[in-house]
Coordinates of C-alpha atoms (C1' of nucleotides) in Angstrom, one line a residue:
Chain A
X161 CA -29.0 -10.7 35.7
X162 CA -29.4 -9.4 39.4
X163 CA -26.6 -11.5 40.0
X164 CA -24.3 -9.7 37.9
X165 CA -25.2 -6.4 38.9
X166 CA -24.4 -7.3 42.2
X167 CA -21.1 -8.8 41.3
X168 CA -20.3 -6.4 39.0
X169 CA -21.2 -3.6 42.2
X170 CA -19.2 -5.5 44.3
X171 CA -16.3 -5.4 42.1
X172 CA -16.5 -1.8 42.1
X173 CA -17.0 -1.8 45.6
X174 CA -13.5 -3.5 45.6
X175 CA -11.9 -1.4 43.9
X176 CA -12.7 1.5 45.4
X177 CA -11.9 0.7 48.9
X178 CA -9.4 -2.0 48.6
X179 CA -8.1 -4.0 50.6
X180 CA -11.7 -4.8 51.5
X181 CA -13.1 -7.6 53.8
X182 CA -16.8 -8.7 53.0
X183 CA -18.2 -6.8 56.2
X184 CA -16.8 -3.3 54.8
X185 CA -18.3 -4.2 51.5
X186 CA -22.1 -5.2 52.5
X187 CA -22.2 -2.2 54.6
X188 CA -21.0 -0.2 51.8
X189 CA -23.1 -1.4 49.1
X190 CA -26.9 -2.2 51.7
X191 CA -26.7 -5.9 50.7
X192 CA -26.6 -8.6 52.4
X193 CA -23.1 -10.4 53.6
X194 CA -24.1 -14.1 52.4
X195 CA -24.5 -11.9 48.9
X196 CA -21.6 -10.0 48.9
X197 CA -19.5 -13.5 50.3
X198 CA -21.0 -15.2 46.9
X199 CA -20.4 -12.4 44.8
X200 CA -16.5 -12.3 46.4
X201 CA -16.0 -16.1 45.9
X202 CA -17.4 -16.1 42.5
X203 CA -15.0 -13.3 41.1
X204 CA -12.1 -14.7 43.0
X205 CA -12.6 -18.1 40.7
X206 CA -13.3 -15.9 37.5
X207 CA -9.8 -13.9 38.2
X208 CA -10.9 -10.9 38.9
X209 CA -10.0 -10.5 42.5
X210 CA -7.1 -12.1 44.9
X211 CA -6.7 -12.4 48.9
X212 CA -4.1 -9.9 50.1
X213 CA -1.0 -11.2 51.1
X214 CA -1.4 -10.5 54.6
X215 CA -2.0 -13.4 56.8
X216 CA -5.2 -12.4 59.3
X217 CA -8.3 -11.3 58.3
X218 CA -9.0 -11.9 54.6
X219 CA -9.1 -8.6 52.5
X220 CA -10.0 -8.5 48.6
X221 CA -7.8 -6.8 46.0
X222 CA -8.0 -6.6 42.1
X223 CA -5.9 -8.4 40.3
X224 CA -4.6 -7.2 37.0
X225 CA -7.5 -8.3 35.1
X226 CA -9.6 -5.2 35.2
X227 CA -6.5 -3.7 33.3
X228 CA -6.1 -6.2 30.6
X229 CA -9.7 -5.4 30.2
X230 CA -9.7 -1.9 29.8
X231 CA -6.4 -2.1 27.4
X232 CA -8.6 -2.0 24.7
X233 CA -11.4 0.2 26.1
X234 CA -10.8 3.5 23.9
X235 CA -11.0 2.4 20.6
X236 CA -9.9 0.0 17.5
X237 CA -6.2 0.3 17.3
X238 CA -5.4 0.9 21.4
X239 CA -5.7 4.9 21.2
X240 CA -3.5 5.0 24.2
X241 CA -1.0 3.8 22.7
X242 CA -1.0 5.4 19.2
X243 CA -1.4 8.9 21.6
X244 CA 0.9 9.1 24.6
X245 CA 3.9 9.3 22.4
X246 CA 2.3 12.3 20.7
X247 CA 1.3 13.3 24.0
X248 CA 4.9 13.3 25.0
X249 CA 6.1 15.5 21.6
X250 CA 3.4 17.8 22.8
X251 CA 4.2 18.3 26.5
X252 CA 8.3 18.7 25.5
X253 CA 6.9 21.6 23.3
X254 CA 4.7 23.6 26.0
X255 CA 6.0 21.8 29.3
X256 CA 2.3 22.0 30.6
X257 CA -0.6 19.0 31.7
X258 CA -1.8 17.4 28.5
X259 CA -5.2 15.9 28.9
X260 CA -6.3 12.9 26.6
X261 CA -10.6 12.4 26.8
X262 CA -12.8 10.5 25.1
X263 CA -16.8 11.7 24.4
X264 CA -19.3 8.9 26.4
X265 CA -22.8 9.4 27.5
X266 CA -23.0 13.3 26.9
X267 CA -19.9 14.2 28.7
X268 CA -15.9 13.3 27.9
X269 CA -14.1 11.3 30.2
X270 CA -10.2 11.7 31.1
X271 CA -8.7 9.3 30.4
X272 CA -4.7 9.7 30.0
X273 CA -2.6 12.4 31.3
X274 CA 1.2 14.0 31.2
X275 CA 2.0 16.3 34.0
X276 CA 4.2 19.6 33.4
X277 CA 7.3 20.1 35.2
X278 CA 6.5 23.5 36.7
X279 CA 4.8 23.6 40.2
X280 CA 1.7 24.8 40.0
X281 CA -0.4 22.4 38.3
X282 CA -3.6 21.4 37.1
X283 CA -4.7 17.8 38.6
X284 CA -7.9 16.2 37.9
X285 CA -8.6 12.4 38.6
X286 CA -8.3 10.2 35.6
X287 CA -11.8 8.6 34.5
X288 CA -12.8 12.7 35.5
X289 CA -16.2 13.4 33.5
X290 CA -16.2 16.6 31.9
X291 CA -19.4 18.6 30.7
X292 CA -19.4 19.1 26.9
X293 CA -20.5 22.6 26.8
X294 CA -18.0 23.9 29.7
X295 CA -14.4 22.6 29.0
X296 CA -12.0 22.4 25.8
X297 CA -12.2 18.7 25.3
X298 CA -16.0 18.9 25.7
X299 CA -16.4 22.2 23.5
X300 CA -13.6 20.5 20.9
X301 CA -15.7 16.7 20.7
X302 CA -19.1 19.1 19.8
X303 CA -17.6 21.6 17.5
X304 CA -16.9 18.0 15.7
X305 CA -19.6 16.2 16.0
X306 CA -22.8 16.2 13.5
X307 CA -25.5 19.1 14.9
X308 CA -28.1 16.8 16.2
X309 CA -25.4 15.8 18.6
X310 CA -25.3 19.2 19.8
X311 CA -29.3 19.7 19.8
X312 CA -28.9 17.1 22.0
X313 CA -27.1 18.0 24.4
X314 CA -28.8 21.5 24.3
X315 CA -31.9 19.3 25.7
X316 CA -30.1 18.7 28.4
X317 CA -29.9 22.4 29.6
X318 CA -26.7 23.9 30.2
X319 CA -25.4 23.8 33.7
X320 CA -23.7 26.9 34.9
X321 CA -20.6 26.6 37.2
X322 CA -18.4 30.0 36.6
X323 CA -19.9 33.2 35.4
X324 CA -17.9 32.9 32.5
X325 CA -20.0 29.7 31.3
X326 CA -21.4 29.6 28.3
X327 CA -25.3 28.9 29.2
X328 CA -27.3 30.6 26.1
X329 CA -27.4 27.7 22.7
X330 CA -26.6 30.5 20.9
X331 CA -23.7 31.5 22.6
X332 CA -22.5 28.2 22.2
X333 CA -23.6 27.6 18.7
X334 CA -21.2 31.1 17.7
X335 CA -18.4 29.3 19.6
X336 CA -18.4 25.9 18.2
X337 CA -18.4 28.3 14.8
X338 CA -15.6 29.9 15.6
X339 CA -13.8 26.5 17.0
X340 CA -15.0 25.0 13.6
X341 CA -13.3 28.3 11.9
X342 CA -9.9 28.4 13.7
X343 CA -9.2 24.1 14.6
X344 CA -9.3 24.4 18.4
X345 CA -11.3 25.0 21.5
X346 CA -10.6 27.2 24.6
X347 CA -12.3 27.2 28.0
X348 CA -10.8 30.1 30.1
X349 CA -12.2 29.4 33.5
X350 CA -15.9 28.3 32.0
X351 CA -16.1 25.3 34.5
X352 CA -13.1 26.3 37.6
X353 CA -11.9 29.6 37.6
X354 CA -8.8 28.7 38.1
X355 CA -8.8 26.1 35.2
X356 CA -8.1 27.0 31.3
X357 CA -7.2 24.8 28.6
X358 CA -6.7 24.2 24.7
X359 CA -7.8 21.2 23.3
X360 CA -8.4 19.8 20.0
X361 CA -10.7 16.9 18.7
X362 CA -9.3 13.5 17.6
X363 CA -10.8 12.2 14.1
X364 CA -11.5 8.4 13.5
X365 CA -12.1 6.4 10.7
X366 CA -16.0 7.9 10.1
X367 CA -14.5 11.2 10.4
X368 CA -16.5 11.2 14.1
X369 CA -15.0 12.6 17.3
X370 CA -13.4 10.0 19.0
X371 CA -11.3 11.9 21.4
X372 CA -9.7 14.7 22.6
X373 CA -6.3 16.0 22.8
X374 CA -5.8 19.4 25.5
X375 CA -3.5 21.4 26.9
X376 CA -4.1 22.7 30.7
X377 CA -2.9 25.6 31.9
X378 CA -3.5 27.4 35.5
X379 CA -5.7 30.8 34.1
X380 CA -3.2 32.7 35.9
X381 CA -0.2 31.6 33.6
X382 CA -2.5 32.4 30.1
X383 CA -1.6 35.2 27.9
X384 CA -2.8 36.0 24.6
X385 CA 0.6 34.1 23.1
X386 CA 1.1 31.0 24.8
X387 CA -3.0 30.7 24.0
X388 CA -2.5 31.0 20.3
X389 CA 0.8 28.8 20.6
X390 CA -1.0 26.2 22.2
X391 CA -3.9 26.2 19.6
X392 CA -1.4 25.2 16.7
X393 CA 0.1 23.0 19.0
X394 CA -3.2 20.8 19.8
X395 CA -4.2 21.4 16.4
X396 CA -0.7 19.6 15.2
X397 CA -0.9 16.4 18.1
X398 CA -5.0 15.9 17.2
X399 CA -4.1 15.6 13.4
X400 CA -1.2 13.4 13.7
X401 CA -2.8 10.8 16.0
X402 CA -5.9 10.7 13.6
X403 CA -3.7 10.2 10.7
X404 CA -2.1 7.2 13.2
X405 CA -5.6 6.0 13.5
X406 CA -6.1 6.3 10.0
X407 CA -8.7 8.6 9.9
X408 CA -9.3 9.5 6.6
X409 CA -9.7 13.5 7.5
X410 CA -10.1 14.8 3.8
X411 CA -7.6 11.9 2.7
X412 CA -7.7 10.9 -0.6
X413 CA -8.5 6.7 -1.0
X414 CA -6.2 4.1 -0.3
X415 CA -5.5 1.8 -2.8
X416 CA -6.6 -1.6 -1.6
X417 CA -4.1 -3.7 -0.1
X418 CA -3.5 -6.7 -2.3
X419 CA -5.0 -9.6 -1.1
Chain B
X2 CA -22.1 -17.4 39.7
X3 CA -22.3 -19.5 36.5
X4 CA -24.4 -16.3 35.2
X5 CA -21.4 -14.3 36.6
X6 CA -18.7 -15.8 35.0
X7 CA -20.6 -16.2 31.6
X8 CA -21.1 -12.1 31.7
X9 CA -17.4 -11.4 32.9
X10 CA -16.3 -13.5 30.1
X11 CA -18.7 -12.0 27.4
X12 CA -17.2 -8.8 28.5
X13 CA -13.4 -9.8 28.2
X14 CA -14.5 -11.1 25.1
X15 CA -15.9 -7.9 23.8
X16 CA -13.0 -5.9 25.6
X17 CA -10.8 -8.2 23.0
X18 CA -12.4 -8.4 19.6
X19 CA -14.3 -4.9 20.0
X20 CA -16.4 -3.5 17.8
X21 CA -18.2 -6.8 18.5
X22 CA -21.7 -8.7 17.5
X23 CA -23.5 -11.1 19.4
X24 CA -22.5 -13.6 16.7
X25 CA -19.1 -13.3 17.1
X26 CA -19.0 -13.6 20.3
X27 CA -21.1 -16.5 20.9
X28 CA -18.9 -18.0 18.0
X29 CA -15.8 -17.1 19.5
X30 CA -16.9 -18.0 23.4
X31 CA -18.8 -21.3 22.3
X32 CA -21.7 -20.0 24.7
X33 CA -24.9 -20.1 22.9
X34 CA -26.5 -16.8 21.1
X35 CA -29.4 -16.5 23.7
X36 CA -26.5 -16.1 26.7
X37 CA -24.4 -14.4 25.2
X38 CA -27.1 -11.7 24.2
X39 CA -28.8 -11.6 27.7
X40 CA -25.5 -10.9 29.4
X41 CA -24.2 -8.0 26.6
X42 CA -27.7 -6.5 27.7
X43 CA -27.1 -6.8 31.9
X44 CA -23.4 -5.7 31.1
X45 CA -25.3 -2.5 29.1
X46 CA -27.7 -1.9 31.9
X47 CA -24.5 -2.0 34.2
X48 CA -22.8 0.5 32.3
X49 CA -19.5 -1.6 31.2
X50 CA -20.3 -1.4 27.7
X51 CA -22.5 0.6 25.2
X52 CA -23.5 0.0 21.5
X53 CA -21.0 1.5 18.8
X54 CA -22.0 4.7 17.2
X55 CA -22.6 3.8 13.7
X56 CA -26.1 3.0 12.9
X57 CA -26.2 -0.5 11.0
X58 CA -25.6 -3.7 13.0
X59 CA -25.1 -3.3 16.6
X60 CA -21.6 -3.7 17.7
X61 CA -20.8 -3.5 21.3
X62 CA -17.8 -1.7 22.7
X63 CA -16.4 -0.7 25.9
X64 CA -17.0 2.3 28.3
X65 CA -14.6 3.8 30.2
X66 CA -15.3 1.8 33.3
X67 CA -13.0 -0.8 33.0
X68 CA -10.9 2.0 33.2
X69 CA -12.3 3.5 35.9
X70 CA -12.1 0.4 37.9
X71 CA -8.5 -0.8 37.0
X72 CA -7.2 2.7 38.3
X73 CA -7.2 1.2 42.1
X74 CA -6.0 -2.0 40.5
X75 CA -2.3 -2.0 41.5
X76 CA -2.1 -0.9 45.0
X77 CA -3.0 1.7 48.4
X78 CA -2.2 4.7 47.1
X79 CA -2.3 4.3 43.3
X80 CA 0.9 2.8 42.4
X81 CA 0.6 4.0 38.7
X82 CA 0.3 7.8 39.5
X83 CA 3.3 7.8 42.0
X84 CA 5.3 5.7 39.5
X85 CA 5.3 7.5 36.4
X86 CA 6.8 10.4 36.8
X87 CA 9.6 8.6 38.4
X88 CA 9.8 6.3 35.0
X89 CA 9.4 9.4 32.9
X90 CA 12.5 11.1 35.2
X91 CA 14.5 7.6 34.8
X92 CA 13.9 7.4 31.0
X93 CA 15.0 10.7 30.6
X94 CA 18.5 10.0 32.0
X95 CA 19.1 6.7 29.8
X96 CA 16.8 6.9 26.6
X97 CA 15.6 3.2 26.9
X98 CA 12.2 1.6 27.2
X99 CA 11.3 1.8 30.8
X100 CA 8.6 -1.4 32.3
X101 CA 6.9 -0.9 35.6
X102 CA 5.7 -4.7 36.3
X103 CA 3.6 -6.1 39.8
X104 CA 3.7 -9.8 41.3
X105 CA 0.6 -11.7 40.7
X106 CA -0.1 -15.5 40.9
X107 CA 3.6 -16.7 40.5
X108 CA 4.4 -14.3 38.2
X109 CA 4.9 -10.8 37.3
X110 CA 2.7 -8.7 34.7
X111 CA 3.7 -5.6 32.7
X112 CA 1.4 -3.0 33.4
X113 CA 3.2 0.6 32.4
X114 CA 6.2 1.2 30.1
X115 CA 7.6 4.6 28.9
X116 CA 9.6 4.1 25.6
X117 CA 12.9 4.9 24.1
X118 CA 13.3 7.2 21.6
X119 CA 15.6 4.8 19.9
X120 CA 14.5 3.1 16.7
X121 CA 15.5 -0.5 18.4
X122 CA 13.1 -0.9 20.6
X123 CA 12.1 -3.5 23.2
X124 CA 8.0 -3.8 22.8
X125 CA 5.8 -6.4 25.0
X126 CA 1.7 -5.7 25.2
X127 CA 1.0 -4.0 28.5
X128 CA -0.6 -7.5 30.7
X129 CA 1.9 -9.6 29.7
X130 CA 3.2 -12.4 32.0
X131 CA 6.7 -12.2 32.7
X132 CA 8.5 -15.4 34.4
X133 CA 9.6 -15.3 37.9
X134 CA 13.1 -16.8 37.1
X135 CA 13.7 -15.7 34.0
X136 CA 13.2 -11.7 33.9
X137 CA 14.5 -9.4 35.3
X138 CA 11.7 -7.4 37.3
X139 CA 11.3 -11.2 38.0
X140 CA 14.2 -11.4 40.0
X141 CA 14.0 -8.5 41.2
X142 CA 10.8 -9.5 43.2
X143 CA 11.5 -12.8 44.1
X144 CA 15.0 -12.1 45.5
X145 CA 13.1 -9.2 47.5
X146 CA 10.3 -11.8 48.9
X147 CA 10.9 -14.4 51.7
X148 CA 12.2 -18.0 50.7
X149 CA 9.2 -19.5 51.3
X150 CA 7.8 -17.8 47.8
X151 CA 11.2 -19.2 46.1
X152 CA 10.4 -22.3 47.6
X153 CA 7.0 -22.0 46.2
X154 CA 8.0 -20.8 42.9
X155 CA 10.5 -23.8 42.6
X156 CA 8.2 -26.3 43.6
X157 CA 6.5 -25.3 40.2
X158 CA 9.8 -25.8 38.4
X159 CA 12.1 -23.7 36.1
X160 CA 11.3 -23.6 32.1
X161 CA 13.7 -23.2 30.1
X162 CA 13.8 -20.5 27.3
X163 CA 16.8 -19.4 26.0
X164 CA 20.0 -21.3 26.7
X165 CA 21.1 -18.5 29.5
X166 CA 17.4 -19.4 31.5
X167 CA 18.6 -20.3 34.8
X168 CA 16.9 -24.1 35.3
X169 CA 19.0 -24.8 38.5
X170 CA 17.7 -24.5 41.8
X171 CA 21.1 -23.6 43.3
X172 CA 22.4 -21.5 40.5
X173 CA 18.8 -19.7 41.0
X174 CA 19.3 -19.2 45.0
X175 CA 23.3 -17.4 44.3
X176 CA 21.5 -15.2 41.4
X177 CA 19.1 -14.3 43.9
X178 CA 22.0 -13.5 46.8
X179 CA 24.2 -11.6 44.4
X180 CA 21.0 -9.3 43.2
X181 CA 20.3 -9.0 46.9
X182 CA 23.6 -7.6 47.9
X183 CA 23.6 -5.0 44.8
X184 CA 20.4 -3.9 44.8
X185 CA 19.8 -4.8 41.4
X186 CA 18.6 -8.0 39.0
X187 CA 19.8 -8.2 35.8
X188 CA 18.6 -10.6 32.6
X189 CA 20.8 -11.5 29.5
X190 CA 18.7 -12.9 27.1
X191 CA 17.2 -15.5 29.7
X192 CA 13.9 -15.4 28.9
X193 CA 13.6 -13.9 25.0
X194 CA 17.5 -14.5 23.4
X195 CA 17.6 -10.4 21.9
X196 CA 16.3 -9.1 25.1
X197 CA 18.1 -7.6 28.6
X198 CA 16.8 -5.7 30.9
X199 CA 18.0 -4.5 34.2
X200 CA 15.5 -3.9 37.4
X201 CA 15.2 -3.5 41.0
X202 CA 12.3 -4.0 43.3
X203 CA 10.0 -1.4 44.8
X204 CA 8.7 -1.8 48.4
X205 CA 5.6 -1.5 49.9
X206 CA 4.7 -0.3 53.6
X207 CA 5.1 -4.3 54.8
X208 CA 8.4 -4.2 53.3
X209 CA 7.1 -6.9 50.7
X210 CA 7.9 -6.2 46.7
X211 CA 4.7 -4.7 45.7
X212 CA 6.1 -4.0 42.3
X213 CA 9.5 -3.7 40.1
X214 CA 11.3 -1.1 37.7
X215 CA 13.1 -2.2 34.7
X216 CA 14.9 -0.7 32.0
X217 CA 15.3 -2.7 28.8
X218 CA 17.7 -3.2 25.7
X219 CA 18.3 -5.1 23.1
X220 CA 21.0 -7.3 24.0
X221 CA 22.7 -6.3 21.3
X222 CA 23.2 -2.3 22.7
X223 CA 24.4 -3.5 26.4
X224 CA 27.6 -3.0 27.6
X225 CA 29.6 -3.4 30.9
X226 CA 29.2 0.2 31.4
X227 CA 25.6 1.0 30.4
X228 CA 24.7 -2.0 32.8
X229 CA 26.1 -0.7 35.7
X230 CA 24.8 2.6 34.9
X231 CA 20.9 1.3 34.8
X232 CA 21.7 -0.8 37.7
X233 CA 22.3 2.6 40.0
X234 CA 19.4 4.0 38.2
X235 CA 17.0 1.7 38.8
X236 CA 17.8 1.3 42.0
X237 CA 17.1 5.1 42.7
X238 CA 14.2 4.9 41.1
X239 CA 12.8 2.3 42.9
X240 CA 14.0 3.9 46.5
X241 CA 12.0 6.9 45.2
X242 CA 8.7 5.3 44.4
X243 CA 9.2 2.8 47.9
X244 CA 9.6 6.1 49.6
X245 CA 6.8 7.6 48.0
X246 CA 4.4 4.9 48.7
X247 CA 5.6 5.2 52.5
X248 CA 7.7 2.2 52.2
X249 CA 9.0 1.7 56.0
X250 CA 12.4 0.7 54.1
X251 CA 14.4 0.7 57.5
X252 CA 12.5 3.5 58.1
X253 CA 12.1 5.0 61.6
X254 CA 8.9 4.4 63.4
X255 CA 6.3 7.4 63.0
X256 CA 5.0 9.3 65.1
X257 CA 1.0 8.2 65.4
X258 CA -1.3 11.4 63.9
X259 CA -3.3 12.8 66.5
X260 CA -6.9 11.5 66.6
Chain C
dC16 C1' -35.5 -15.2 -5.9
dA17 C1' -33.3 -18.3 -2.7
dC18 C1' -30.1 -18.5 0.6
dA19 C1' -27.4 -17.5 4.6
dC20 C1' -26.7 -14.7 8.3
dC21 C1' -27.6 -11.1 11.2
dG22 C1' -29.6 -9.3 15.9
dT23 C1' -33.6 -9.9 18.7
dG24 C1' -37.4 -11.9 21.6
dC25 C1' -40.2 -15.7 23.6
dC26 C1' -40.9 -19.5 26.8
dG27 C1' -40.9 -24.0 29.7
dT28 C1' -38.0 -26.2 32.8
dG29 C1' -34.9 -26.8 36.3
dA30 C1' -30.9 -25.3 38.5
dA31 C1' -29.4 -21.3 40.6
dC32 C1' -29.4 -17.3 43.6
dC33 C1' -31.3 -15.0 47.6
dG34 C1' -30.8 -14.0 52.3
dG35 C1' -31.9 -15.3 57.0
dC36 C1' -29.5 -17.8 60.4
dA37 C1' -25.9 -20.2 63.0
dC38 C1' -21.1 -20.9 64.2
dA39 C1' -16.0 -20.3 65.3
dA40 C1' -12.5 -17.0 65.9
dT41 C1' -10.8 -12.9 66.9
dA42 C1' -10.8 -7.5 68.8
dT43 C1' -12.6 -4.5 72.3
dG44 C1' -14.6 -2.8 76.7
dC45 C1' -15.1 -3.1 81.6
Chain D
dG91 C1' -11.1 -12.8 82.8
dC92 C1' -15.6 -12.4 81.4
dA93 C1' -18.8 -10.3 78.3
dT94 C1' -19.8 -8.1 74.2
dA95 C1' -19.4 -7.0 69.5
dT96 C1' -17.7 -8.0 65.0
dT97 C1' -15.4 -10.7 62.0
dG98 C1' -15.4 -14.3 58.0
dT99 C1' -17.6 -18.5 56.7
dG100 C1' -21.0 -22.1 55.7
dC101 C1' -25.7 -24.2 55.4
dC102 C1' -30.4 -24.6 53.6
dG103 C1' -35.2 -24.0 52.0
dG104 C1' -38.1 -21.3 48.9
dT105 C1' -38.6 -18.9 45.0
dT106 C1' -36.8 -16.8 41.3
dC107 C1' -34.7 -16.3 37.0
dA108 C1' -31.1 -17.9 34.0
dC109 C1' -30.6 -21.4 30.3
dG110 C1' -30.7 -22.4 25.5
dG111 C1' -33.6 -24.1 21.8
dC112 C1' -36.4 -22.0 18.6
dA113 C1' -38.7 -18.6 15.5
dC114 C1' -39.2 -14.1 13.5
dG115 C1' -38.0 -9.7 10.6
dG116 C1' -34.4 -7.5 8.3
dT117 C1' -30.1 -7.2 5.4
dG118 C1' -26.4 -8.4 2.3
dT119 C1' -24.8 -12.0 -1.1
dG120 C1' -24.7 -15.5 -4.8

DNA sequence: CACACCGTGCCGTGAACCGGCACAATATGC
DNA sequence: GCATATTGTGCCGGTTCACGGCACGGTGTG
């Protein structure tokens, strides 16, 4: 138990400073060295980490693993790879950053992205946590989800961070009507000023949220056109992946494979 | 460390068959229920995985960490962020899959691919193992590492695959010399019989192959000419990403920052 | 209703992890 | 060149906690 939260801290520990030698590492992390040394040699025979090439001093690296791991981390049928092609379509249509995010733990998290070929640019960090009530992907993943999702996350208070964010519930409960109404969610500086998007939720196979489909645009490039284009847009890339997905968004039944 | 290795299974295994029980997993790991149950709770309490939304049974699936943690998995400066665009710019000029593969324990794993618009496609599972000798992005590393790792490498023999797989030592080393002095490795159905693929190495700041570039075709599209063509591409997209990663590629000495 | 299977929790035993400490080898300061 | 600091590594005793068999309540299934 303790064990494996140290390894598991280590491992982290890892990757974020890699290459790493175990000094680094037990300073980083306030445990002790003959831990961290235990934890090191212990992932090293489980695969998780390798010694970098370099001769000298032994530093720790990842090894692939954690990515064969986290192939399958989105969903059933490898979401990544049922959206980036969609993804693709989409940016070829708008040439802007298309964000992919998936709701966890009362935020959404970024996990996929397409740059746009113009210069300035929006750039957040994949694995980014996004607040529901301030961004299109959040705002999108609540508008879909069942109300006591929403109640909630209105327990949790609603953090300001522009003086365009939405922090009254009822605010926000007219705007996930009107996302509901129109098919796609806007955020025009709500979280950074500079920041607006248009994003559109993902249905799975329970007809939940399972992610999030956006397009990110610098607020200084947003008129009243490219906003609206960019709606039907999302609205177009959300659908087909859930269809890919086969999310049965008002689809009729299937009629059962035969066995 | 036995604890350890159990949990970092249990979570590969959940990574794998997600949505997941503890029965099927202590079925499928051959670990009994009781383990396999107190290490889904410590990877919980870690925050690797959470229980699936649907009420029912509980079935455990990923978080995003995995993801999280993979992201510094492939180099310094984040390998897979300086490398895509350049894949996305090199697909763009020849319409075919595009495979962005690192070295790793003797031989080379897939871990980004762009694809063709083409309805023949060339499709491998991201974290696949590719052969030293007999792939291309193979060749391209090991011809762009010392002869000590060839040495190594052929100490462990040659398999044969296809009845072009180069099983000869020497017919192996002149490969190697004639992909040093173009810049670029090429494989004719040497691994998988339907499958070519042309690839160059990229360099890291040591001057070591830290990864490799590859575009690939069914065997039955290649030509003379669309060979040469990748093999000039390739090879400038691989300068680019070196040169990005501040690959000292016969690069001058720079001048030390200021302190 | 019986049956099988599910996920969960308890508990005694013994193997393990913990972490302080020591040691060799290599940078760094004077 | 000596002294100092820091590195990675290994050992070892004490105590903890992981192991895995077992039992329980709940849920389909025949």
């Amino acid at each position: 138990m303790q064990n494996v939260l140290n390894a598991l801290r280590v491992l982290e520990e890892v990757a974020a400073r890699q290459p790493a030698g175990v000094g680094d590492l037990a300073r980083g992390l306030e445990i002790p060295k003959s831990t961290v040394q235990r934890a090191l040699l212990t992932l090293h025979t489980a695969g998780w980490i390798r010694q970098a090439d370099g001769g000298g001093a032994t530093r720790w690296v990842l090894t692939t693993k954690p990515l064969l791991v986290s192939r399958g981390a989105t969903g059933d049928l490898s979401l990544r790879d049922v959206a980036v092609p969609v993804m693709e379509e989409l940016r070829g249509r708008c040439d802007e950053t298309v964000h992919l995010a998936v709701p966890e733990g009362g935020k959404v998290v970024l996990i996929e992205r397409l740059e746009t070929s113009q210069p300035v640019r929006i750039i957040l960090p994949l694995g980014k946590n996004l607040p529901l009530h301030a961004s299109a992907n959040g705002k999108a993943v609540l508008a879909a989800s069942g109300p006591e999702a929403l109640e909630r996350h209105l327990a949790e208070g609603l953090p300001r961070f522009t003086d365009t964010t939405l922090t009254e519930a009822d605010g926000l409960r007219a705007e996930l009507a009107r996302i509901r109404e129109r098919g796609y969610a806007t955020n025009d500086g709500e979280w950074r000023t500079d920041v607006s998007a248009t994003a559109a939720a993902v249905l799975g196979k329970a007809g939940r949220p399972v992610a999030s489909i956006s397009v990110n645009v610098p607020s200084s490039r947003v008129t009243s056109e490219t906003r609206a284009a960019h709606g039907a847009l999302v609205c177009e890339a959300a659908a087909g992946i859930s269809a890919a997905l086969g999310g049965t968004r008002a689809a009729e039944r299937l009629p059962r494979p035969t066995p």
